Amino acid sequence: MISSVSPYIGKYKKYTVIASILTTLGTIANVVPYFFLYQLIVPLVHHELPSFHFVIVRVAAIFVCLALYAVLYSRGLAFSHISAYNTLKNIRVSLKSKLENQPLGNIKEIGTGQIKRVFTDDIDQIEILLAHAIPEGIANLTVPLVVILAMFFVDWRLTLLTLATIPLGAFGMTMMMKAGTKLMGAYYESAKKMNNTIIEYVNGMEAIKVFNKDGDSFRRFGDAVRGYRDFTLTWYKVCWPWMAVYNSTLPCLALFTLPFGGLLVLSGTIDLSQLILVLCMSFAVGSAILRALSFGGKIPQLNYKIAELEKLMNGESIKSGTKNFEGKNYDVEFKDVKFSYRKGEVSPSLQPASQSSATLSPRGDTPKTPDAQVLHGINLRLKQGTTTALIGESGSGKSTLAKLLVHFYDLDSGSISIGGQNITDMSIESLNNQISYVAQEQFLFNTTLYENILIGRPDATREEVLDAAHRAQCDEFLSRFPKGIDTNAGDSGKQLSGGERQRISLARAILKNAPVIVLDEATAFMDPENEEKMNAAISEIVKDKMVIVIAHRLSSIKNADKICVLKKGNVIAEGTHEELVKNCEEYQKLWNASTAAANWRIA
């Protein structure tokens, strides 16, 4: 467990060492007063009256030791927390980087609620290990062990009587850990389900209200919450009796020492002063042992959480190289591209936008199911400086093809190249620099519109950002806001309409000025009044670029240099609008349907 976390401690390991030393010294300072107490009691047992100076010195020494304990222990914990929270920061940063390099399907398979829990609650729990269990465990185990060894020199029988309660407490703790571990998997699975259900319920609130599904959704919500409650109570009901056993026996090291030691004194076998010394020593170490062993009950939870964390950390990374872009040009080629969603996965075009917790199966080594294959050997060559439209019915593989180009997923087989260079040979950063991807649903961060556009090229000047917004036809709606482009977008861009969010995303793409442009339903939210402005914005992006357009509204792509018709994961025809209208039955059907939809009116 510690070995799993130690790589992230880094330079802060010295703080953990300092913390362990200080807490050990503090524990020693907390034990020493009992020896001074023994020195005060022994003269009274022998009917001697200690001098005033003798008493004052011992009492003062006790207060000094208690003050030292408070200072040393608190300083030790301060150092351990510096180490712990910097380690947690390193773990979160590393986890973020590793999640970014995993296929999008893996991320969706985990679920938003689960990822949130791991990033916040689970990683926070590791603080117990780093800030408390390690330094306090070392201090509160080593010092009592030394004291117990010293007790054997006083009297071995009294020492064994003192230690007799430890097996009872250890048995209770072992049984608690054994019983709790059996239920832990189901308990955390119920927590994961509850977290994902809550996120889904909140994200789908609009659909719930519109379709009057409050009862159904709340029932699922309630079932998930009750399931978590029931698992939690079951877990604690099993663990509580054993918790009571070890909490009541471990601190009471004098449970057998006092009565049986008294008998030994009465029989003349040992001196009363020996019994008093052993009792003082047992009182000195009892609380320390309990504090050290109290972390034992948390170890199974920490083991489980760290195992879950490692599972995320060690998830299969998307295939990528380390090379910069070395392509001869910006031609894009799909060569015998085959791709399958594993059983349980959902095609991007079929997945509800609000269902962020959709259950997917990890790609990994999961066996392929033939009926889940989305693309069946796609071969396309798209020339630099041209616009290619991908069209087809929903589920035909258009959006999947676009997402494979931006490397959201790995291929089953085949290759995708830009300028002759395989995209898997490039670093993720280099590939991203070559492509601007404008999807149907564009996420805006809860910051200013200016900063949302600046994401396109973080080193851009303010003038360049304003020019990109102007060219993306944003001026009209920005003028409505008192703060203009410095207006906050709100959560997920709620301050803007769908079409306005789309134009902000286009401004990002204009600012990025990448040589390859992918427009995935970029005009999906456009009403006829604003479609002309959106098309003008798009024309600013696509100048002299290699452009891929995905659209259901075929009137917007009829002037494309090439139109590729997809059906059930295959390219069944390529050509211009005029060629396809004459020669492709599927295109004729799609064109007629699109034209009819455009002319549709309520009677």
Coordinates of C-alpha atoms in Angstrom, one line a residue, residues 37-286:
L37 CA 4.3 10.1 39.0
Y38 CA 5.8 6.7 40.2
Q39 CA 8.5 8.6 42.0
L40 CA 5.9 10.7 43.8
I41 CA 3.8 7.6 44.8
V42 CA 6.6 5.3 46.0
P43 CA 7.7 7.4 49.1
L44 CA 4.1 7.4 50.2
V45 CA 3.8 3.7 49.9
H46 CA 6.8 3.3 52.2
H47 CA 5.3 5.8 54.7
E48 CA 7.9 8.5 53.8
L49 CA 7.0 12.1 53.3
P50 CA 8.9 13.6 50.2
S51 CA 10.4 17.0 50.5
F52 CA 8.6 20.0 49.1
H53 CA 11.5 20.6 46.6
F54 CA 11.3 16.9 45.5
V55 CA 7.5 17.2 44.8
I56 CA 7.8 20.6 43.0
V57 CA 10.6 19.4 40.7
R58 CA 8.6 16.3 39.7
V59 CA 5.3 18.2 39.2
A60 CA 7.2 20.9 37.2
A61 CA 8.8 18.2 35.1
I62 CA 5.4 16.6 34.4
F63 CA 4.1 19.9 33.1
V64 CA 7.2 20.5 31.0
C65 CA 6.8 17.0 29.5
L66 CA 3.2 17.6 28.7
A67 CA 4.0 21.0 27.1
L68 CA 6.8 19.3 25.1
Y69 CA 4.4 16.6 24.0
A70 CA 1.9 19.2 22.7
V71 CA 4.6 21.2 20.8
L72 CA 6.5 18.2 19.4
Y73 CA 3.4 16.2 18.4
S74 CA 1.6 19.2 16.8
R75 CA 4.8 20.2 14.9
G76 CA 5.2 16.6 13.7
L77 CA 1.6 16.5 12.4
A78 CA 2.2 19.9 10.7
F79 CA 5.1 18.4 8.8
S80 CA 3.2 15.2 8.0
H81 CA 0.3 17.3 6.6
I82 CA 2.7 19.3 4.4
S83 CA 3.9 16.0 3.0
A84 CA 0.4 14.5 2.7
Y85 CA -1.3 17.3 0.9
N86 CA 1.5 17.8 -1.5
T87 CA 1.4 14.1 -2.2
L88 CA -2.3 14.3 -2.8
K89 CA -1.7 17.1 -5.2
N90 CA 0.9 15.0 -7.1
I91 CA -1.5 12.1 -7.2
R92 CA -4.4 14.2 -8.6
V93 CA -2.1 15.8 -11.3
S94 CA -0.8 12.4 -12.3
L95 CA -4.3 10.9 -12.4
K96 CA -5.5 13.8 -14.6
S97 CA -2.7 13.3 -17.0
K98 CA -3.2 9.5 -17.2
L99 CA -7.0 9.9 -17.7
E100 CA -6.3 12.4 -20.5
N101 CA -4.3 9.7 -22.3
Q102 CA -6.9 7.0 -22.0
P103 CA -9.5 6.3 -24.7
L104 CA -12.7 8.3 -24.3
G105 CA -14.7 5.1 -24.0
N106 CA -12.7 4.2 -20.8
I107 CA -13.5 7.6 -19.3
K108 CA -17.2 7.2 -19.9
E109 CA -17.2 3.6 -18.7
I110 CA -16.0 4.9 -15.3
G111 CA -18.8 7.5 -15.0
T112 CA -18.7 11.1 -13.9
G113 CA -19.8 10.3 -10.3
Q114 CA -17.1 7.7 -9.8
I115 CA -14.3 9.9 -11.2
K116 CA -15.5 12.8 -8.9
R117 CA -15.4 10.4 -5.9
V118 CA -11.9 9.2 -6.7
F119 CA -10.5 12.7 -7.3
T120 CA -12.1 14.1 -4.1
D121 CA -13.1 11.5 -1.4
D122 CA -10.9 8.6 -2.2
I123 CA -7.7 10.6 -2.7
D124 CA -8.5 12.6 0.4
Q125 CA -8.7 9.3 2.4
I126 CA -5.0 8.7 1.6
E127 CA -4.3 11.7 3.8
I128 CA -5.0 9.4 6.8
L129 CA -2.2 7.1 5.7
L130 CA 0.4 9.9 5.0
A131 CA -0.5 12.4 7.7
H132 CA -1.4 10.1 10.5
A133 CA -0.9 6.4 10.1
I134 CA 2.8 6.5 9.1
P135 CA 4.2 9.1 11.6
E136 CA 1.7 8.4 14.5
G137 CA 1.9 4.6 13.8
I138 CA 5.7 4.6 14.1
A139 CA 5.7 6.8 17.2
N140 CA 2.9 5.0 19.0
L141 CA 4.2 1.5 18.3
T142 CA 8.0 2.0 18.9
V143 CA 7.8 3.9 22.2
P144 CA 5.3 1.4 23.8
L145 CA 7.5 -1.5 22.6
V146 CA 10.5 0.0 24.4
V147 CA 8.5 0.6 27.5
I148 CA 7.1 -3.0 27.5
L149 CA 10.6 -4.4 27.1
A150 CA 11.6 -2.3 30.2
M151 CA 8.6 -3.8 32.1
F152 CA 10.1 -7.3 31.7
F153 CA 13.1 -6.0 33.7
V154 CA 10.8 -5.0 36.5
D155 CA 8.8 -8.3 36.6
W156 CA 8.1 -10.7 33.8
R157 CA 4.8 -11.9 35.4
L158 CA 3.3 -8.5 35.7
T159 CA 4.4 -7.7 32.1
L160 CA 2.6 -10.8 30.8
L161 CA -0.5 -9.9 32.8
T162 CA -0.3 -6.4 31.2
L163 CA 0.0 -7.8 27.7
A164 CA -2.9 -10.3 28.2
T165 CA -5.5 -7.8 27.0
I166 CA -3.7 -7.2 23.7
P167 CA -4.6 -10.6 22.1
L168 CA -8.3 -9.9 23.0
G169 CA -8.2 -6.5 21.4
A170 CA -6.2 -7.8 18.4
F171 CA -8.8 -10.6 17.9
G172 CA -11.6 -8.1 17.9
M173 CA -9.8 -6.0 15.4
T174 CA -9.0 -8.9 13.2
M175 CA -12.6 -10.1 13.1
M176 CA -13.8 -6.6 12.4
M177 CA -11.4 -6.3 9.4
K178 CA -12.3 -9.8 8.2
A179 CA -16.0 -9.1 8.3
G180 CA -15.7 -5.6 6.9
T181 CA -13.5 -6.7 4.0
K182 CA -16.1 -9.2 2.7
L183 CA -18.7 -6.5 2.4
M184 CA -16.4 -3.8 1.2
G185 CA -16.7 -4.5 -2.6
A186 CA -20.5 -4.3 -2.5
Y187 CA -20.4 -1.2 -0.3
Y188 CA -18.1 0.7 -2.7
E189 CA -20.0 -0.5 -5.7
S190 CA -23.2 0.9 -4.1
A191 CA -21.4 4.2 -3.5
K192 CA -20.3 4.3 -7.1
K193 CA -23.8 3.6 -8.4
M194 CA -25.3 6.3 -6.1
N195 CA -22.7 8.9 -7.3
N196 CA -23.3 8.2 -10.9
T197 CA -27.1 8.1 -10.5
I198 CA -27.1 11.5 -8.7
I199 CA -25.0 13.1 -11.5
E200 CA -27.3 11.6 -14.2
Y201 CA -30.4 12.8 -12.3
V202 CA -29.1 16.3 -12.1
N203 CA -27.9 16.4 -15.7
G204 CA -31.2 15.0 -17.0
M205 CA -33.4 17.3 -14.9
E206 CA -34.7 19.1 -18.0
A207 CA -35.8 15.9 -19.7
I208 CA -37.3 14.6 -16.5
K209 CA -39.5 17.6 -16.1
V210 CA -40.4 17.9 -19.8
F211 CA -41.5 14.3 -20.1
N212 CA -43.0 14.1 -16.6
K213 CA -40.6 11.3 -15.6
D214 CA -40.1 12.6 -12.1
G215 CA -41.5 9.5 -10.6
D216 CA -39.4 7.1 -12.6
S217 CA -36.2 9.1 -12.2
F218 CA -36.7 9.7 -8.5
R219 CA -37.4 6.1 -8.0
R220 CA -34.1 5.2 -9.5
F221 CA -32.5 8.0 -7.5
G222 CA -34.1 6.8 -4.3
D223 CA -33.2 3.1 -4.9
A224 CA -29.5 4.1 -5.4
V225 CA -29.5 6.2 -2.2
R226 CA -31.3 3.5 -0.2
G227 CA -29.0 0.9 -1.6
Y228 CA -26.0 2.8 -0.3
R229 CA -27.7 3.4 3.1
D230 CA -28.5 -0.3 3.4
F231 CA -25.0 -1.5 2.5
T232 CA -23.5 1.1 4.9
L233 CA -25.7 0.0 7.8
T234 CA -25.0 -3.7 7.0
W235 CA -21.3 -3.1 7.1
Y236 CA -21.4 -1.2 10.4
K237 CA -23.8 -3.7 12.0
V238 CA -21.2 -6.4 11.3
C239 CA -18.3 -4.3 12.4
W240 CA -19.7 -2.5 15.5
P241 CA -19.6 -5.5 18.0
W242 CA -15.9 -6.2 17.1
M243 CA -15.2 -2.4 17.3
A244 CA -16.6 -2.5 20.8
V245 CA -14.4 -5.4 21.8
Y246 CA -11.1 -3.9 20.8
N247 CA -12.0 -0.4 21.9
S248 CA -12.9 -1.6 25.4
T249 CA -10.0 -4.0 25.9
L250 CA -6.9 -2.5 24.2
P251 CA -6.7 0.6 26.5
C252 CA -7.2 -1.4 29.6
L253 CA -3.8 -2.9 30.0
A254 CA -4.3 -3.0 33.8
L255 CA -7.3 -5.2 33.5
F256 CA -5.4 -8.3 34.7
T257 CA -2.4 -6.6 36.2
L258 CA -4.3 -4.9 39.0
P259 CA -6.2 -7.8 40.6
F260 CA -3.6 -10.6 40.0
G261 CA -0.7 -8.2 40.7
G262 CA -2.4 -7.3 44.0
L263 CA -2.5 -11.0 44.9
L264 CA 1.2 -11.3 44.2
V265 CA 1.9 -8.4 46.5
L266 CA -0.3 -9.9 49.3
S267 CA 1.5 -13.2 48.9
G268 CA 4.9 -11.4 49.3
T269 CA 6.0 -12.6 45.8
I270 CA 6.7 -9.0 44.6
D271 CA 7.1 -5.6 46.2
L272 CA 4.2 -3.1 46.0
S273 CA 6.6 -0.6 44.4
Q274 CA 7.1 -3.0 41.5
L275 CA 3.3 -3.3 40.9
I276 CA 3.0 0.5 41.0
L277 CA 5.8 1.0 38.5
V278 CA 4.3 -1.6 36.1
L279 CA 0.8 0.0 36.5
C280 CA 2.3 3.5 35.8
M281 CA 4.1 2.1 32.7
S282 CA 0.9 0.4 31.4
F283 CA -1.1 3.6 31.8
A284 CA 1.7 5.4 29.9
V285 CA 1.5 3.1 26.9
G286 CA -2.2 2.1 26.8

